[in-house]
Amino acid sequence: MVSFVLPRLVDVSAASRRSVSVAERNVAALKSVYWLLLVSGFVEPLLYLLSIGVGVGALVGDLALPGGQLVSYAAFVAPAMLASSAMTGALAETTFNFFGKMKYMKLYDGVIATPVQPFEIALGELGWAMLRGAAYSGAFLVVMAALDLTTVAHAAAAFPAAVLVGFAFGALGMALATFMRSWQDFDLMGSAQFTLFLFSGTFVPAEAYPAVLRWLVEVTPLYRAVHLVRGVALGNAGWSWLLDVLYLLAAMAVGLLVASRRMGRLLYK
């Protein structure tokens, strides 16, 4: 029994170390200009919050949540901006950058010459993407708390929710990147990402949409992310967060599985 279990434990430990090494490679490759990209990814949702959440919110007034809780429009929009920020940060790393490393830089062709396997590459790249996504989320939560759009306790609870959102979108983005043929394909992904941003309960409750459109909205990954983060940040989650968490965990698992299998086919062909 011991001889059967121990090698499996050793393999898991070795695989974890190799995945960490992939993430550390990205940290070592950082250049000063790269931090400007990190800042830009945080500033964009902040500008949306200030312009729409605060500006338009002055005209809209308070909104009633499904449980009857009244919140300001800025407090309603802010968690959606947080979820969108986590999505954007994760996708930036696991689509454009991942695609460039795999197809043009041929970075992973050299990596697989070592004991590192495609799944470990995918896991390491996802971990690195989440360092970026977590930085966005943490900074945005500080702003939300400073503007009195959430409490410190709710902000602390919303942080792991935002990290989960980043993991899910990072895995899905990596899987999509393995199907991309050229940079032009990313135009389609950008359009899909912007459509999700507009129609995921970001600026209006899903109940405001017609029944058919509402059903489509509620099955999208960004809606589940917004619903989870908004419920936690505003203290209105109830038990509905379980469905959101299960959805995002399933999306992450499927994304990692597809990405690792596709990488194996592309790198070993």
Short mmCIF file of N, CA, C and O in Angstrom, two decimals, residues 45-122:
data_model
loop_
_atom_site.label_atom_id
_atom_site.label_comp_id
_atom_site.label_asym_id
_atom_site.label_seq_id
_atom_site.Cartn_x
_atom_site.Cartn_y
_atom_site.Cartn_z
N PRO A 45 -11.10 49.71 -15.20
CA PRO A 45 -12.35 49.54 -14.45
C PRO A 45 -12.58 50.63 -13.42
O PRO A 45 -13.73 50.96 -13.11
N LEU A 46 -11.50 51.22 -12.90
CA LEU A 46 -11.66 52.33 -11.95
C LEU A 46 -12.30 53.53 -12.63
O LEU A 46 -13.17 54.20 -12.05
N LEU A 47 -11.92 53.80 -13.87
CA LEU A 47 -12.51 54.91 -14.61
C LEU A 47 -13.99 54.64 -14.90
O LEU A 47 -14.82 55.55 -14.83
N TYR A 48 -14.32 53.38 -15.23
CA TYR A 48 -15.73 53.03 -15.42
C TYR A 48 -16.51 53.28 -14.14
O TYR A 48 -17.64 53.78 -14.16
N LEU A 49 -15.93 52.90 -13.01
CA LEU A 49 -16.61 53.07 -11.72
C LEU A 49 -16.86 54.55 -11.45
O LEU A 49 -17.97 54.94 -11.03
N LEU A 50 -15.85 55.37 -11.67
CA LEU A 50 -15.99 56.79 -11.37
C LEU A 50 -16.93 57.50 -12.34
O LEU A 50 -17.72 58.37 -11.94
N SER A 51 -16.86 57.11 -13.63
CA SER A 51 -17.69 57.80 -14.63
C SER A 51 -19.13 57.33 -14.63
O SER A 51 -20.07 58.14 -14.64
N ILE A 52 -19.33 56.01 -14.59
CA ILE A 52 -20.70 55.47 -14.65
C ILE A 52 -21.26 55.24 -13.25
O ILE A 52 -22.37 55.68 -12.93
N GLY A 53 -20.49 54.57 -12.42
CA GLY A 53 -20.99 54.27 -11.09
C GLY A 53 -21.29 55.50 -10.27
O GLY A 53 -22.35 55.62 -9.64
N VAL A 54 -20.36 56.46 -10.29
CA VAL A 54 -20.54 57.68 -9.51
C VAL A 54 -21.29 58.74 -10.31
O VAL A 54 -22.26 59.33 -9.84
N GLY A 55 -20.87 58.95 -11.58
CA GLY A 55 -21.50 59.99 -12.40
C GLY A 55 -22.94 59.70 -12.74
O GLY A 55 -23.86 60.45 -12.38
N VAL A 56 -23.18 58.56 -13.39
CA VAL A 56 -24.55 58.18 -13.74
C VAL A 56 -25.35 57.84 -12.48
O VAL A 56 -26.56 58.07 -12.41
N GLY A 57 -24.65 57.33 -11.47
CA GLY A 57 -25.32 56.98 -10.22
C GLY A 57 -26.01 58.17 -9.57
O GLY A 57 -27.02 58.00 -8.87
N ALA A 58 -25.45 59.37 -9.78
CA ALA A 58 -26.09 60.57 -9.22
C ALA A 58 -27.47 60.80 -9.81
O ALA A 58 -28.34 61.41 -9.19
N LEU A 59 -27.70 60.30 -11.04
CA LEU A 59 -29.01 60.45 -11.69
C LEU A 59 -29.92 59.26 -11.38
O LEU A 59 -31.14 59.42 -11.31
N VAL A 60 -29.33 58.07 -11.22
CA VAL A 60 -30.12 56.86 -11.02
C VAL A 60 -30.66 56.76 -9.60
O VAL A 60 -31.81 56.38 -9.37
N GLY A 61 -29.83 57.08 -8.61
CA GLY A 61 -30.25 56.94 -7.22
C GLY A 61 -29.99 55.54 -6.70
O GLY A 61 -29.12 54.82 -7.22
N ASP A 62 -30.74 55.13 -5.71
CA ASP A 62 -30.54 53.81 -5.10
C ASP A 62 -31.25 52.71 -5.89
O ASP A 62 -32.24 52.96 -6.58
N LEU A 63 -30.71 51.49 -5.78
CA LEU A 63 -31.32 50.31 -6.40
C LEU A 63 -31.68 49.30 -5.32
O LEU A 63 -30.98 49.18 -4.31
N ALA A 64 -32.76 48.57 -5.56
CA ALA A 64 -33.17 47.51 -4.63
C ALA A 64 -32.64 46.18 -5.13
O ALA A 64 -32.89 45.79 -6.27
N LEU A 65 -31.88 45.48 -4.28
CA LEU A 65 -31.39 44.14 -4.60
C LEU A 65 -32.51 43.13 -4.43
O LEU A 65 -33.54 43.43 -3.82
N PRO A 66 -32.35 41.91 -4.99
CA PRO A 66 -33.42 40.90 -4.89
C PRO A 66 -33.92 40.67 -3.48
O PRO A 66 -35.10 40.41 -3.25
N GLY A 67 -33.05 40.79 -2.48
CA GLY A 67 -33.48 40.58 -1.10
C GLY A 67 -34.16 41.77 -0.47
O GLY A 67 -34.57 41.73 0.68
N GLY A 68 -34.27 42.88 -1.24
CA GLY A 68 -34.91 44.08 -0.72
C GLY A 68 -33.93 45.12 -0.21
O GLY A 68 -34.34 46.23 0.15
N GLN A 69 -32.63 44.78 -0.14
CA GLN A 69 -31.63 45.72 0.35
C GLN A 69 -31.44 46.87 -0.63
O GLN A 69 -31.30 46.67 -1.84
N LEU A 70 -31.43 48.10 -0.14
CA LEU A 70 -31.21 49.29 -0.97
C LEU A 70 -29.73 49.65 -0.93
O LEU A 70 -29.14 49.77 0.14
N VAL A 71 -29.16 49.84 -2.12
CA VAL A 71 -27.76 50.25 -2.22
C VAL A 71 -27.64 51.36 -3.24
O VAL A 71 -28.51 51.51 -4.12
N SER A 72 -26.60 52.15 -3.14
CA SER A 72 -26.36 53.19 -4.13
C SER A 72 -25.96 52.54 -5.46
O SER A 72 -25.49 51.40 -5.48
N TYR A 73 -26.16 53.29 -6.54
CA TYR A 73 -25.81 52.73 -7.85
C TYR A 73 -24.31 52.46 -7.94
O TYR A 73 -23.89 51.47 -8.54
N ALA A 74 -23.49 53.31 -7.33
CA ALA A 74 -22.04 53.10 -7.35
C ALA A 74 -21.69 51.80 -6.62
O ALA A 74 -20.83 51.04 -7.08
N ALA A 75 -22.37 51.52 -5.49
CA ALA A 75 -22.11 50.28 -4.76
C ALA A 75 -22.59 49.08 -5.56
O ALA A 75 -22.03 47.98 -5.44
N PHE A 76 -23.61 49.25 -6.39
CA PHE A 76 -24.11 48.17 -7.24
C PHE A 76 -23.12 47.87 -8.36
O PHE A 76 -22.87 46.70 -8.70
N VAL A 77 -22.55 48.90 -8.96
CA VAL A 77 -21.66 48.74 -10.11
C VAL A 77 -20.26 48.29 -9.68
O VAL A 77 -19.61 47.52 -10.39
N ALA A 78 -19.79 48.75 -8.52
CA ALA A 78 -18.41 48.50 -8.11
C ALA A 78 -18.04 47.01 -8.09
O ALA A 78 -16.97 46.63 -8.62
N PRO A 79 -18.84 46.11 -7.51
CA PRO A 79 -18.46 44.68 -7.53
C PRO A 79 -18.39 44.11 -8.94
O PRO A 79 -17.57 43.22 -9.22
N ALA A 80 -19.24 44.62 -9.85
CA ALA A 80 -19.18 44.17 -11.24
C ALA A 80 -17.87 44.61 -11.88
O ALA A 80 -17.27 43.87 -12.67
N MET A 81 -17.40 45.81 -11.55
CA MET A 81 -16.11 46.28 -12.06
C MET A 81 -14.97 45.44 -11.48
O MET A 81 -13.98 45.16 -12.16
N LEU A 82 -15.13 45.02 -10.23
CA LEU A 82 -14.13 44.15 -9.62
C LEU A 82 -14.06 42.81 -10.34
O LEU A 82 -12.97 42.32 -10.66
N ALA A 83 -15.21 42.20 -10.62
CA ALA A 83 -15.24 40.93 -11.34
C ALA A 83 -14.67 41.10 -12.75
O ALA A 83 -13.92 40.25 -13.23
N SER A 84 -15.02 42.21 -13.41
CA SER A 84 -14.50 42.47 -14.76
C SER A 84 -13.00 42.68 -14.74
O SER A 84 -12.28 42.25 -15.65
N SER A 85 -12.51 43.34 -13.69
CA SER A 85 -11.07 43.55 -13.56
C SER A 85 -10.34 42.23 -13.38
O SER A 85 -9.28 42.00 -13.98
N ALA A 86 -10.91 41.34 -12.57
CA ALA A 86 -10.29 40.01 -12.38
C ALA A 86 -10.29 39.24 -13.69
O ALA A 86 -9.31 38.56 -14.03
N MET A 87 -11.38 39.34 -14.45
CA MET A 87 -11.46 38.68 -15.75
C MET A 87 -10.42 39.24 -16.71
O MET A 87 -9.69 38.49 -17.38
N THR A 88 -10.34 40.56 -16.80
CA THR A 88 -9.43 41.20 -17.75
C THR A 88 -7.98 40.87 -17.44
O THR A 88 -7.19 40.56 -18.35
N GLY A 89 -7.61 40.94 -16.16
CA GLY A 89 -6.23 40.65 -15.79
C GLY A 89 -5.83 39.22 -16.13
O GLY A 89 -4.73 38.97 -16.64
N ALA A 90 -6.72 38.28 -15.85
CA ALA A 90 -6.41 36.87 -16.12
C ALA A 90 -6.36 36.61 -17.62
O ALA A 90 -5.45 35.92 -18.11
N LEU A 91 -7.33 37.14 -18.37
CA LEU A 91 -7.37 36.90 -19.81
C LEU A 91 -6.18 37.52 -20.54
O LEU A 91 -5.69 36.96 -21.52
N ALA A 92 -5.72 38.66 -20.07
CA ALA A 92 -4.57 39.31 -20.72
C ALA A 92 -3.35 38.41 -20.71
O ALA A 92 -2.59 38.35 -21.68
N GLU A 93 -3.15 37.70 -19.61
CA GLU A 93 -1.99 36.82 -19.49
C GLU A 93 -2.19 35.51 -20.23
O GLU A 93 -1.27 35.00 -20.87
N THR A 94 -3.38 34.94 -20.14
CA THR A 94 -3.57 33.58 -20.65
C THR A 94 -4.07 33.52 -22.09
O THR A 94 -4.29 32.42 -22.61
N THR A 95 -4.23 34.67 -22.72
CA THR A 95 -4.60 34.67 -24.14
C THR A 95 -3.48 35.27 -24.98
O THR A 95 -2.71 34.55 -25.60
N PHE A 96 -3.34 36.59 -24.98
CA PHE A 96 -2.34 37.25 -25.81
C PHE A 96 -0.93 36.78 -25.47
O PHE A 96 -0.17 36.35 -26.35
N ASN A 97 -0.55 36.90 -24.21
CA ASN A 97 0.82 36.55 -23.82
C ASN A 97 1.10 35.06 -23.98
O ASN A 97 2.16 34.65 -24.44
N PHE A 98 0.14 34.24 -23.57
CA PHE A 98 0.30 32.79 -23.69
C PHE A 98 0.41 32.38 -25.15
O PHE A 98 1.27 31.56 -25.52
N PHE A 99 -0.44 32.95 -26.01
CA PHE A 99 -0.41 32.63 -27.43
C PHE A 99 0.93 33.03 -28.05
O PHE A 99 1.51 32.27 -28.84
N GLY A 100 1.43 34.21 -27.70
CA GLY A 100 2.72 34.65 -28.24
C GLY A 100 3.86 33.74 -27.82
O GLY A 100 4.74 33.40 -28.64
N LYS A 101 3.87 33.32 -26.57
CA LYS A 101 4.93 32.42 -26.10
C LYS A 101 4.87 31.07 -26.81
O LYS A 101 5.90 30.48 -27.12
N MET A 102 3.65 30.59 -27.05
CA MET A 102 3.50 29.25 -27.61
C MET A 102 3.74 29.24 -29.12
O MET A 102 4.47 28.38 -29.63
N LYS A 103 3.16 30.20 -29.85
CA LYS A 103 3.18 30.11 -31.31
C LYS A 103 4.37 30.83 -31.95
O LYS A 103 4.92 30.35 -32.94
N TYR A 104 4.77 31.98 -31.39
CA TYR A 104 5.80 32.78 -32.04
C TYR A 104 7.15 32.71 -31.32
O TYR A 104 8.20 32.58 -31.97
N MET A 105 7.14 32.80 -30.00
CA MET A 105 8.41 32.70 -29.28
C MET A 105 8.89 31.24 -29.18
O MET A 105 10.07 31.00 -28.92
N LYS A 106 7.97 30.28 -29.36
CA LYS A 106 8.29 28.85 -29.24
C LYS A 106 8.91 28.53 -27.89
O LYS A 106 9.76 27.63 -27.76
N LEU A 107 8.48 29.25 -26.87
CA LEU A 107 9.05 29.08 -25.54
C LEU A 107 8.81 27.68 -25.00
O LEU A 107 9.70 27.04 -24.43
N TYR A 108 7.59 27.18 -25.20
CA TYR A 108 7.24 25.89 -24.59
C TYR A 108 7.86 24.71 -25.31
O TYR A 108 7.91 23.61 -24.76
N ASP A 109 8.33 24.92 -26.55
CA ASP A 109 9.04 23.84 -27.24
C ASP A 109 10.30 23.46 -26.48
O ASP A 109 10.69 22.29 -26.44
N GLY A 110 10.93 24.47 -25.89
CA GLY A 110 12.12 24.19 -25.08
C GLY A 110 11.76 23.68 -23.70
O GLY A 110 12.47 22.84 -23.15
N VAL A 111 10.64 24.16 -23.16
CA VAL A 111 10.25 23.75 -21.81
C VAL A 111 9.94 22.26 -21.76
O VAL A 111 10.31 21.57 -20.81
N ILE A 112 9.26 21.74 -22.80
CA ILE A 112 8.88 20.32 -22.76
C ILE A 112 10.08 19.40 -22.99
O ILE A 112 9.95 18.17 -22.86
N ALA A 113 11.24 19.98 -23.35
CA ALA A 113 12.45 19.16 -23.42
C ALA A 113 12.95 18.81 -22.02
O ALA A 113 13.79 17.93 -21.85
N THR A 114 12.42 19.50 -21.01
CA THR A 114 12.70 19.21 -19.61
C THR A 114 11.61 18.27 -19.10
O THR A 114 10.68 17.93 -19.84
N PRO A 115 11.65 17.87 -17.83
CA PRO A 115 10.58 17.00 -17.32
C PRO A 115 9.20 17.67 -17.21
O PRO A 115 8.22 17.01 -16.87
N VAL A 116 9.11 18.97 -17.49
CA VAL A 116 7.84 19.68 -17.35
C VAL A 116 6.85 19.21 -18.41
O VAL A 116 7.18 19.12 -19.60
N GLN A 117 5.63 18.90 -18.00
CA GLN A 117 4.57 18.41 -18.87
C GLN A 117 3.60 19.54 -19.23
O GLN A 117 3.56 20.57 -18.55
N PRO A 118 2.81 19.38 -20.31
CA PRO A 118 1.87 20.43 -20.71
C PRO A 118 0.93 20.89 -19.61
O PRO A 118 0.67 22.08 -19.46
N PHE A 119 0.40 19.94 -18.80
CA PHE A 119 -0.50 20.34 -17.72
C PHE A 119 0.22 21.21 -16.70
O PHE A 119 -0.35 22.17 -16.16
N GLU A 120 1.48 20.93 -16.44
CA GLU A 120 2.25 21.73 -15.48
C GLU A 120 2.55 23.11 -16.04
O GLU A 120 2.58 24.10 -15.29
N ILE A 121 2.77 23.19 -17.36
CA ILE A 121 2.93 24.51 -17.99
C ILE A 121 1.65 25.31 -17.84
O ILE A 121 1.67 26.49 -17.45
N ALA A 122 0.51 24.67 -18.15
CA ALA A 122 -0.78 25.36 -18.05
C ALA A 122 -1.04 25.83 -16.62
O ALA A 122 -1.49 26.97 -16.40
#
